Coordinates of C-alpha atoms in Angstrom, one line a residue:
M1 CA 28.5 -11.9 -42.1
G2 CA 30.9 -14.5 -43.6
I3 CA 32.4 -17.4 -41.7
H4 CA 33.7 -17.1 -38.1
V5 CA 35.7 -19.2 -35.8
V6 CA 33.8 -19.3 -32.7
S7 CA 33.7 -21.0 -29.2
V8 CA 30.7 -23.4 -28.8
A9 CA 28.3 -21.8 -26.3
D10 CA 26.6 -24.0 -23.6
E11 CA 23.3 -23.8 -25.4
D12 CA 24.9 -25.3 -28.5
W13 CA 25.2 -28.6 -26.8
A14 CA 21.3 -29.0 -26.8
D15 CA 20.9 -27.9 -30.5
S16 CA 19.5 -30.8 -32.3
E17 CA 19.9 -29.2 -35.9
I18 CA 23.3 -27.6 -36.1
R19 CA 26.0 -28.9 -33.8
G20 CA 24.0 -30.9 -31.4
P21 CA 24.6 -34.4 -33.0
A22 CA 28.4 -34.0 -33.3
L23 CA 28.7 -32.6 -29.7
A24 CA 26.5 -35.4 -28.4
A25 CA 28.7 -37.9 -30.0
L26 CA 32.0 -36.3 -29.0
P27 CA 32.3 -37.1 -25.3
G28 CA 31.7 -40.8 -26.1
E29 CA 34.1 -41.0 -28.8
L30 CA 36.8 -39.5 -26.6
E31 CA 36.2 -41.9 -23.8
R32 CA 36.0 -44.9 -26.1
R33 CA 39.4 -44.1 -27.5
G34 CA 40.9 -43.7 -23.9
L35 CA 41.2 -39.8 -24.2
G36 CA 39.3 -39.0 -21.1
R37 CA 36.6 -36.4 -20.8
L38 CA 36.2 -32.8 -21.8
P39 CA 37.2 -30.5 -19.0
E40 CA 34.5 -28.9 -17.0
R41 CA 33.9 -25.3 -18.1
P42 CA 34.2 -22.6 -15.5
A43 CA 31.1 -21.8 -13.6
A44 CA 31.9 -18.3 -12.4
L45 CA 29.0 -16.0 -12.9
P46 CA 29.4 -12.8 -15.0
G47 CA 30.5 -9.8 -12.9
T48 CA 31.9 -11.8 -10.1
A49 CA 35.4 -11.6 -8.8
A50 CA 36.1 -15.1 -10.2
A51 CA 34.8 -14.2 -13.6
R52 CA 36.9 -11.1 -13.8
A53 CA 39.9 -13.2 -12.6
A54 CA 39.3 -15.8 -15.5
G55 CA 39.2 -13.0 -17.9
R56 CA 42.6 -11.8 -16.8
G57 CA 44.3 -15.2 -16.9
P58 CA 47.7 -15.3 -18.6
G59 CA 46.7 -17.8 -21.1
L60 CA 48.8 -20.8 -22.4
L61 CA 51.7 -18.8 -23.6
G62 CA 52.0 -16.7 -20.5
R63 CA 51.9 -19.8 -18.3
L64 CA 54.8 -21.2 -20.4
G65 CA 56.7 -17.9 -19.9
L66 CA 56.4 -17.0 -23.6
R67 CA 54.6 -14.2 -25.3
R68 CA 51.3 -13.0 -24.1
R69 CA 48.9 -10.6 -26.0
P70 CA 46.7 -8.0 -24.4
A71 CA 42.9 -8.6 -23.9
A72 CA 40.6 -6.0 -25.1
R73 CA 38.7 -4.2 -22.3
G74 CA 35.0 -5.5 -21.9
G75 CA 35.3 -8.6 -24.0
P76 CA 33.5 -11.6 -22.6
A77 CA 36.0 -14.0 -21.1
D78 CA 34.0 -16.9 -22.1
R79 CA 33.4 -16.1 -25.8
F80 CA 35.6 -16.3 -28.8
R81 CA 34.7 -15.1 -32.3
E82 CA 36.8 -14.0 -35.2
Q83 CA 36.2 -13.7 -38.8
A84 CA 37.6 -16.2 -41.3
D85 CA 36.9 -14.3 -44.4
R86 CA 40.6 -13.3 -45.6
P87 CA 42.3 -15.4 -48.2
Y88 CA 43.8 -18.4 -46.9
G89 CA 46.6 -18.9 -49.5
A90 CA 49.5 -17.0 -47.7
F91 CA 48.6 -18.9 -44.5
E92 CA 48.6 -22.3 -46.1
A93 CA 51.9 -21.5 -47.8
L94 CA 53.5 -20.5 -44.6
C95 CA 52.4 -23.6 -42.9
R96 CA 53.6 -25.9 -45.7
A97 CA 56.9 -24.1 -45.9
Q98 CA 57.9 -25.3 -42.4
P99 CA 60.0 -28.5 -42.0
D100 CA 57.0 -30.3 -40.8
G101 CA 54.6 -28.3 -42.7
S102 CA 52.0 -31.1 -43.3
R103 CA 51.6 -31.5 -39.6
L104 CA 51.2 -27.9 -39.0
Y105 CA 48.8 -27.5 -41.7
D106 CA 46.6 -30.4 -40.4
A107 CA 46.7 -29.1 -36.8
L108 CA 45.5 -25.7 -37.7
L109 CA 43.2 -26.4 -40.7
D110 CA 42.1 -29.9 -41.0
W111 CA 39.3 -29.9 -38.5
E112 CA 35.6 -28.9 -37.9
L113 CA 36.0 -29.2 -34.1
L114 CA 38.9 -28.2 -32.0
V115 CA 38.8 -29.6 -28.5
P116 CA 40.8 -28.9 -25.2
V117 CA 41.9 -32.6 -25.1
D118 CA 45.5 -33.7 -25.7
F119 CA 46.0 -36.2 -28.4
T120 CA 47.6 -36.6 -31.7
G121 CA 46.1 -37.0 -35.2
V122 CA 42.4 -36.6 -36.0
L123 CA 39.2 -38.2 -34.6
E124 CA 36.4 -38.6 -37.0
L125 CA 32.9 -38.7 -35.8
A126 CA 30.2 -40.7 -37.5
V127 CA 28.0 -37.5 -37.5
P128 CA 28.7 -34.2 -39.3
A129 CA 29.5 -30.9 -37.5
E130 CA 26.8 -29.2 -39.6
P131 CA 23.9 -30.3 -41.7
G132 CA 24.9 -31.8 -45.0
G133 CA 28.6 -32.3 -44.1
G134 CA 30.6 -35.4 -43.7
G135 CA 31.8 -36.9 -40.6
A136 CA 33.1 -34.2 -38.2
R137 CA 37.0 -34.1 -38.0
V138 CA 38.2 -33.3 -34.5
R139 CA 41.6 -32.3 -33.5
S140 CA 43.4 -31.2 -30.2
A141 CA 43.7 -27.6 -29.2
H142 CA 47.0 -28.6 -27.6
R143 CA 48.5 -29.3 -31.0
A144 CA 46.9 -26.3 -32.8
A145 CA 48.5 -24.0 -30.0
E146 CA 51.8 -25.6 -30.5
A147 CA 51.7 -25.1 -34.3
A148 CA 50.5 -21.5 -34.0
R149 CA 53.3 -20.6 -31.7
R150 CA 55.6 -22.1 -34.2
L151 CA 54.4 -19.8 -36.9
A152 CA 54.1 -16.8 -34.6
A153 CA 57.9 -17.2 -34.0
V154 CA 58.5 -17.4 -37.7
L155 CA 56.5 -14.3 -38.4
E156 CA 58.0 -12.5 -35.3
L157 CA 54.4 -11.5 -34.5
P158 CA 54.5 -8.7 -31.9
D159 CA 52.8 -8.9 -28.6
C160 CA 50.5 -6.1 -29.5
V161 CA 48.6 -8.3 -32.0
P162 CA 45.4 -9.3 -30.0
C163 CA 44.9 -13.1 -30.0
D164 CA 42.1 -13.6 -27.4
G165 CA 41.1 -10.1 -26.7
G166 CA 37.3 -10.6 -26.9
P167 CA 35.0 -11.0 -29.8
L168 CA 36.2 -9.6 -33.2
A169 CA 39.2 -7.9 -31.4
L170 CA 41.7 -9.3 -33.9
T171 CA 39.3 -8.5 -36.9
G172 CA 38.9 -4.9 -35.8
W173 CA 42.6 -4.5 -35.1
F174 CA 43.6 -5.4 -38.5
A175 CA 40.7 -3.6 -40.1
G176 CA 41.6 -0.3 -38.3
G177 CA 44.8 1.7 -37.9
A178 CA 46.3 -0.3 -35.1
A179 CA 47.9 -2.8 -37.5
G180 CA 49.7 0.1 -39.4
R181 CA 50.9 1.7 -36.3
A182 CA 52.3 -1.7 -35.1
A183 CA 54.0 -2.4 -38.2
A184 CA 55.9 0.9 -38.0
A185 CA 56.8 0.2 -34.4
H186 CA 57.5 -3.5 -34.7
P187 CA 58.8 -4.2 -38.3
G188 CA 59.1 -7.9 -39.1
P189 CA 58.1 -10.6 -41.5
W190 CA 54.6 -10.6 -40.2
Q191 CA 53.9 -7.2 -42.0
E192 CA 54.9 -8.5 -45.3
A193 CA 52.2 -11.2 -45.0
P194 CA 49.1 -9.8 -43.2
D195 CA 46.7 -12.6 -44.0
A196 CA 49.1 -15.2 -42.7
A197 CA 49.8 -13.0 -39.6
Y198 CA 46.0 -12.7 -39.2
Y199 CA 45.2 -16.3 -39.3
T200 CA 48.3 -17.2 -37.1
A201 CA 46.9 -14.9 -34.4
L202 CA 43.4 -16.1 -34.9
Y203 CA 44.2 -19.8 -34.5
L204 CA 46.6 -19.2 -31.7
G205 CA 43.9 -17.2 -29.9
A206 CA 41.2 -19.8 -30.6
A207 CA 43.4 -22.7 -29.3
E208 CA 44.4 -20.7 -26.2
H209 CA 40.8 -19.9 -25.5
S210 CA 39.9 -23.6 -25.9
L211 CA 42.6 -24.6 -23.3
R212 CA 42.0 -21.8 -20.9
R213 CA 38.2 -21.9 -20.9
G214 CA 37.6 -25.5 -21.5
R215 CA 35.7 -24.6 -24.7
V216 CA 35.2 -26.5 -27.9
I217 CA 36.0 -24.3 -31.1
A218 CA 34.0 -24.5 -34.4
Y219 CA 33.2 -22.8 -37.4
G220 CA 30.0 -20.8 -37.5

């Protein structure tokens, strides 16, 4: 199965063994630091017009008039899940090669929980994000989206690379023939560093999903 980057489901907030303690501590820590509250998650029921409209939302980049990637048909709009089982070396090197590489690296990789709240730096909770870990490190999805957009521009990542097209859409895209066809049609730096391109799209999709759906992102 490997490690995944996932959106936290509603039932996880009541889980007392895995993410429950960190999720319980998170709202109070945000308010204590004057960062406000986590946004309310959309309440549209599956199959309703509102739910379908939410699934067709333009995402953060579309609202800014920048690139938008297609969503896979049938992917649940309120779930994000992609595998994080590729080597990280090329992606880490790409982050650090930028003029503010340490900031980009931290925004994208130095967290256990990514939240749809706008702040700089890192919050460290007094409880772990999973059993046996240290205090959960929390960062802003706004900062992660900003960093991932920067890397997408450097790699010239084409619009056909799915960022938030439903669970495992990106994983399947790179594992199948779609990536090869896209490389032939849209040559660029991204095809020379497929692992870096994969993680750029993954974290961009995760951050966009967090902001659009009001979800916390975690590893699972």
